[in-house]
Tab-separated table of C-alpha atoms in Angstrom:
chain	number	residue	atom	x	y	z
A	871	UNK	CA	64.755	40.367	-5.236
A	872	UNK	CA	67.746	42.794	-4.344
A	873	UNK	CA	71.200	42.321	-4.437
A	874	UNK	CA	72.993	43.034	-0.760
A	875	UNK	CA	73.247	46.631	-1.526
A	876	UNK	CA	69.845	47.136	-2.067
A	877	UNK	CA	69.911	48.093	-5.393
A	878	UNK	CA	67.695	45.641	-7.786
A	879	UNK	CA	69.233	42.810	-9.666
A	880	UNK	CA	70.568	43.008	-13.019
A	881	UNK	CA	69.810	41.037	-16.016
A	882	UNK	CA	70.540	40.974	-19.799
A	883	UNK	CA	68.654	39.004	-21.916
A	884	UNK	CA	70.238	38.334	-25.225
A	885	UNK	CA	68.173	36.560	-27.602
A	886	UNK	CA	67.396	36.971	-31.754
A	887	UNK	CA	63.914	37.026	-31.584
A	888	UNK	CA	62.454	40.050	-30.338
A	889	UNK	CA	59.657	37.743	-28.983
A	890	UNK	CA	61.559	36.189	-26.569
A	891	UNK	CA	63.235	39.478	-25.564
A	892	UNK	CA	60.108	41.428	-25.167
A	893	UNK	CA	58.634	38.741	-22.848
A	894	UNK	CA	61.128	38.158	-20.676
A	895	UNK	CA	62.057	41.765	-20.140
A	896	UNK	CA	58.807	42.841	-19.619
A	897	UNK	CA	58.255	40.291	-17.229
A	898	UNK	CA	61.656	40.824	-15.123
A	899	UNK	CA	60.680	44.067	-14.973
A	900	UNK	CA	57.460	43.659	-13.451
A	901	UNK	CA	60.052	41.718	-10.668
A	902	UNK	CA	61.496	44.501	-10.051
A	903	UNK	CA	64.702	43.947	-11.861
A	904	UNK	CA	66.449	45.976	-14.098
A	905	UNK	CA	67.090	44.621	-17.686
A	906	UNK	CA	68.781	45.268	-20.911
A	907	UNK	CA	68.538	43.209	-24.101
A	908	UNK	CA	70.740	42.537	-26.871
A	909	UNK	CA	69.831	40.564	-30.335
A	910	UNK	CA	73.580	39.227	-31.161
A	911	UNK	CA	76.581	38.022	-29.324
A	912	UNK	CA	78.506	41.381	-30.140
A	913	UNK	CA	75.671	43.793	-28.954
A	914	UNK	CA	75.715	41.270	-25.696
A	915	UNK	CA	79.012	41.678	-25.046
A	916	UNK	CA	79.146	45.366	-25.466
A	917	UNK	CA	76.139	45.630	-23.147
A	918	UNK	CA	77.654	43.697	-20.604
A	919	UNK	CA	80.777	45.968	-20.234
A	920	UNK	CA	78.557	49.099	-19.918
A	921	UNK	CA	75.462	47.713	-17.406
A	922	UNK	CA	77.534	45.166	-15.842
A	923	UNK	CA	75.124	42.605	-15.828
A	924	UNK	CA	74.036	40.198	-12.254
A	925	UNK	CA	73.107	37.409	-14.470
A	926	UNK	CA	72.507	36.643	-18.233
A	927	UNK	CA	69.897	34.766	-19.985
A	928	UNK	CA	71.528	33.765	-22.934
A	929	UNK	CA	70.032	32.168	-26.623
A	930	UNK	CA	72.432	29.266	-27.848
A	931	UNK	CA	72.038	30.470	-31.799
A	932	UNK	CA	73.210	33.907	-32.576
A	933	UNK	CA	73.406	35.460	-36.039
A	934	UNK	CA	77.056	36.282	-35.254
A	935	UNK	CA	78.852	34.595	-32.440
A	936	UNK	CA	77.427	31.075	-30.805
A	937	UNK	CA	76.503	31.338	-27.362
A	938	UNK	CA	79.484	28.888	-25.973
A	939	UNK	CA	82.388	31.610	-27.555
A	940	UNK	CA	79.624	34.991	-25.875
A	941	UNK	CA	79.939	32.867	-22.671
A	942	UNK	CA	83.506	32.324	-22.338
A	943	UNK	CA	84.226	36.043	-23.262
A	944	UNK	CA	81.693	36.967	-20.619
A	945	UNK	CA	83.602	34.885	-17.863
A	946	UNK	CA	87.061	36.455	-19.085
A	947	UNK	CA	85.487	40.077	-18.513
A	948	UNK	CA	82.734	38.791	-15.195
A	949	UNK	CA	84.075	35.403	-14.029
A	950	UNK	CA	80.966	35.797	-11.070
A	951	UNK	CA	77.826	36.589	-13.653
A	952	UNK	CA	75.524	34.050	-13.616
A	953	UNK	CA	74.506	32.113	-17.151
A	954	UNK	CA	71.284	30.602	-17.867
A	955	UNK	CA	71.019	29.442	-21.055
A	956	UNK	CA	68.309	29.998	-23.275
A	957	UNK	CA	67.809	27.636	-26.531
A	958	UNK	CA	65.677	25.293	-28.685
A	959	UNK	CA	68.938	22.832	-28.270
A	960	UNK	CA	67.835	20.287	-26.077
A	961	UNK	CA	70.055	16.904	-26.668
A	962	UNK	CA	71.997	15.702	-23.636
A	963	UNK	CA	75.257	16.649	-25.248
A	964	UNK	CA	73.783	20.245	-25.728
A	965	UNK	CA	73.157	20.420	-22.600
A	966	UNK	CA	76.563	19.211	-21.453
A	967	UNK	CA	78.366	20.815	-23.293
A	968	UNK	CA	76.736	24.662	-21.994
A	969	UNK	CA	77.457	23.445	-18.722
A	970	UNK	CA	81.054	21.989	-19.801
A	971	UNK	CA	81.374	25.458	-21.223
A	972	UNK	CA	80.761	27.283	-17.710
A	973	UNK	CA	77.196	27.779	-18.016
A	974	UNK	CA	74.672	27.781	-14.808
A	975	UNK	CA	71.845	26.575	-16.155
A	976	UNK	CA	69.808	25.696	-19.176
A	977	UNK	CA	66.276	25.891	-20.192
A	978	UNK	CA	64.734	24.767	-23.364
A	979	UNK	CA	62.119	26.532	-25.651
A	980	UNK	CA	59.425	26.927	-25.433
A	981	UNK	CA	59.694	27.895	-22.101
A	982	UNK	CA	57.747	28.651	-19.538
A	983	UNK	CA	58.103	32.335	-17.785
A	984	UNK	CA	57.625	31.312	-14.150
A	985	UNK	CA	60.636	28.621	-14.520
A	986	UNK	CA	62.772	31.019	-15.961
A	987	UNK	CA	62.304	33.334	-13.246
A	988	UNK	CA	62.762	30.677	-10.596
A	989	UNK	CA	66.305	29.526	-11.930
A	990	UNK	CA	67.455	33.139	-12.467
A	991	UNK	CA	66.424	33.299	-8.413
A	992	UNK	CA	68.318	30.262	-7.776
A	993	UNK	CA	71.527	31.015	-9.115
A	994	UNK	CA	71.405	34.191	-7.650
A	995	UNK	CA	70.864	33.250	-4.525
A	996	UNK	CA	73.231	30.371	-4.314
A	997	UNK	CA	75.983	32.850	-6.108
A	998	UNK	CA	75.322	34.871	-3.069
A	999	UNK	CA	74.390	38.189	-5.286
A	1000	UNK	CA	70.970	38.675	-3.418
A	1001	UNK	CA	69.865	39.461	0.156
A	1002	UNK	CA	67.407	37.210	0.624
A	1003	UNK	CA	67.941	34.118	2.883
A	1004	UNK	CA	65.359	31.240	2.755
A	1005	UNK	CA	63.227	33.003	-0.515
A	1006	UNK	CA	63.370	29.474	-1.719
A	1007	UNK	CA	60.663	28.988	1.160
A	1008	UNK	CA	57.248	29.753	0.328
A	1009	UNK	CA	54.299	29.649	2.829
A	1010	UNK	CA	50.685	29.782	2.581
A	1011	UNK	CA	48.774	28.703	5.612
A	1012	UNK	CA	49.782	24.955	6.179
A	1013	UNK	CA	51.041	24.799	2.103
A	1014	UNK	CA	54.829	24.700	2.044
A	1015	UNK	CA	56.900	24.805	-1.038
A	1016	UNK	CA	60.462	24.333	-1.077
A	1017	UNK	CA	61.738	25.611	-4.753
A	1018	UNK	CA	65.020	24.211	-4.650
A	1019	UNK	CA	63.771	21.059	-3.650
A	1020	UNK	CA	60.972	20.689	-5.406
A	1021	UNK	CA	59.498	19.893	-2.458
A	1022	UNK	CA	55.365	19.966	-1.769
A	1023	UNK	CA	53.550	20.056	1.435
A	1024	UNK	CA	50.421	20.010	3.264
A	1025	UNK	CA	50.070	19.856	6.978
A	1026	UNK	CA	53.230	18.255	6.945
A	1027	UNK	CA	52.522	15.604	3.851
A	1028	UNK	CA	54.640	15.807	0.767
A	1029	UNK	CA	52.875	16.016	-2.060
A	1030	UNK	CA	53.832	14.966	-5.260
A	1031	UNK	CA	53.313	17.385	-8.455
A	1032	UNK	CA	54.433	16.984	-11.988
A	1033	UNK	CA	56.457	19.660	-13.388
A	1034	UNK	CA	53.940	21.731	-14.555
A	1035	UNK	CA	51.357	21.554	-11.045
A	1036	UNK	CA	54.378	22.838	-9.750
A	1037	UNK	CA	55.053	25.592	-11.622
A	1038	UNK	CA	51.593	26.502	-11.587
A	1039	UNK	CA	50.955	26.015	-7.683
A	1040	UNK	CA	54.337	28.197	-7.836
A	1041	UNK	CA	52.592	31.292	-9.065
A	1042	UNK	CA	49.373	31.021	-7.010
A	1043	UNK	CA	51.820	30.999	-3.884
A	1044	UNK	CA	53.855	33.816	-5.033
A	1045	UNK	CA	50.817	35.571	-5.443
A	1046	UNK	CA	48.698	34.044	-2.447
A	1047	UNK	CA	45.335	36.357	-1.827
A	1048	UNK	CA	45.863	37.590	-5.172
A	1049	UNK	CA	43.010	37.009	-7.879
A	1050	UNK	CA	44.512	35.761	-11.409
A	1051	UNK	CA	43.196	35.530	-14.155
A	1052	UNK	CA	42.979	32.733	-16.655
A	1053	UNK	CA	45.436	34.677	-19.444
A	1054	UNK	CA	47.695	35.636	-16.389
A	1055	UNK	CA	48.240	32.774	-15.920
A	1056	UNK	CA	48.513	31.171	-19.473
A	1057	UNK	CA	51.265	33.790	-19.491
A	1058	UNK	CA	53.448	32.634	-16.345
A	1059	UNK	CA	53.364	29.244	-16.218
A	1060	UNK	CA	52.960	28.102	-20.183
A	1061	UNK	CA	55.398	28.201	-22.561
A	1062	UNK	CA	56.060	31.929	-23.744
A	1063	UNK	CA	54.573	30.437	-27.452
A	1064	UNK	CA	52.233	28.411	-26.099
A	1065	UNK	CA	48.814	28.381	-28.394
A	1066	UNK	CA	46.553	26.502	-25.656
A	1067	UNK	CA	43.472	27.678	-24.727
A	1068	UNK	CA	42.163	28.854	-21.677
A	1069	UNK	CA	40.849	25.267	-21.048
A	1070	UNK	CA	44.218	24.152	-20.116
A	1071	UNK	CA	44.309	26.283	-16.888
A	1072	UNK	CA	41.243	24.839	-15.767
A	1073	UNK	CA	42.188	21.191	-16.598
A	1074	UNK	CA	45.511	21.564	-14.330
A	1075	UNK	CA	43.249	24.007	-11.762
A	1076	UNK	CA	41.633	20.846	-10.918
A	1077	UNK	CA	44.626	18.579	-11.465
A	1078	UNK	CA	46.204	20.650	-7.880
A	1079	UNK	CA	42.965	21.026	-6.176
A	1080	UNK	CA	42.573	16.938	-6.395
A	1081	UNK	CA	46.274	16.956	-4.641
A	1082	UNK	CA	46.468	20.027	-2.344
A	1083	UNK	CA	42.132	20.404	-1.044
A	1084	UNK	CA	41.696	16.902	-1.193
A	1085	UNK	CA	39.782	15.810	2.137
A	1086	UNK	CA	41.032	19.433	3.677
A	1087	UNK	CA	39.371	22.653	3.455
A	1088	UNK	CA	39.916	23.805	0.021
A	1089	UNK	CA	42.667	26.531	-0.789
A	1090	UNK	CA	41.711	26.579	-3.895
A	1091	UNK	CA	39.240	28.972	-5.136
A	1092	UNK	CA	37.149	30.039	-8.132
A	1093	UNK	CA	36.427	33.967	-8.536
A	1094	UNK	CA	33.650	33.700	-11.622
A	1095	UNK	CA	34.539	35.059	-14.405
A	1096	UNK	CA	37.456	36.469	-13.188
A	1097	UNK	CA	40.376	33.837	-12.335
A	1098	UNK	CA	41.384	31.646	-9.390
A	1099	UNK	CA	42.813	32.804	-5.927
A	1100	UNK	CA	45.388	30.738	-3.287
A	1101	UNK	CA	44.412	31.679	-0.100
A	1102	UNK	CA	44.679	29.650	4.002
A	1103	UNK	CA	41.556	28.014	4.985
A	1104	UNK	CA	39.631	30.290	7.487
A	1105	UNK	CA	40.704	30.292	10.986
């Protein structure tokens, strides 16, 4: 994902654990994007003068400021940056009130990577800051997915996923032909803490294939001892 220059999209992550910020860097980066971090509201705001920032992720407790008072001095410096925040709050009135406040978005922790990603691409895309028309679509053969609708299909059929088939059938398709691997993707589509087991990727591996291969030929496919791989069904 590039802005309409061309030049990748910018991100700062601002978060107290060095966890989170390690993670999520390292994983933006991988994207493509460029990324700075900061550990307080003060460092965040300094930051944000100097790289001038696309979007910010941004952690609801601070050791200095809260995120509501980093937000609104981020909108009086960038009134277009784009906000998602990041936090362990999760009541409804949290949640209203970050968006009262002027925020984008907001995910709870644990989180998982691949969602995180996908709402950073939203709200850059609908801000207008990238040049990428209809990367909401994905394609695979006759496997649709519509990201901002949460939409599923299959030869034309919806079908319905919870929230976490989708995020996982998310990263096979963004990664269609591609073999991954069981702690690839723990890594993506879990929560950034998670301490499941490997068992859990095979659980929902066959929660999809009963959806998406069922009566079809199968998508789907086991590499032993290796991973899984999304690919069309043979012409």
């Amino acid at each position: 994902m590039h802005r309409p220059d061309g030049k990748p999209v910018r991100v700062l992550v601002v978060d107290d654990e060095p966890d989170v910020t390690d993670v999520l860097s390292g994983v933006m980066t991988r994207e493509g994007w460029e990324v700075r971090t900061a550990s307080d509201g003060a460092g965040a705001l300094a930051a944000a003068r100097v790289f001038r920032p696309d979007a910010v992720v941004l952690d609801w407790m601070l050791p200095d400021l809260d995120g509501l008072r980093v937000l609104a001095a981020l909108r009086r410096e960038a009134p277009s940056v784009c906000v998602l925040f990041l936090t362990a709050r999760d009541a409804v009135e949290d949640r209203i009130a970050g968006i009262t406040a002027g925020g984008d978005d907001y995910v709870t922790k644990p989180f998982s990577l691949e969602e995180v990603l996908a709402r950073l691409r939203g709200l850059l895309r609908r801000a207008g800051m990238t040049a990428e028309p209809g990367a909401h679509l994905l394609a695979v053969g006759d496997l649709t997915m519509d990201e901002e609708a949460r939409e599923v299909r299959r030869g034309g059929a919806v079908v319905d996923l919870s929230r976490t088939e989708f995020e996982l059938l998310r990263f096979l398709m963004r990664n269609p032909r591609r073999v991954l691997s069981k702690d690839q993707i723990l890594d993506r589509v879990w929560a950034y803490d998670f301490g499941g087991r490997a068992h859990i990727v095979e659980l929902y591996i066959s929660y999809l294939r009963k959806k998406i291969d069922a009566g079809r030929i199968p998508m789907i496919h086991t590499v032993r001892g290796v991973g899984y791989v999304l690919k069309p069904e043979s012409p």
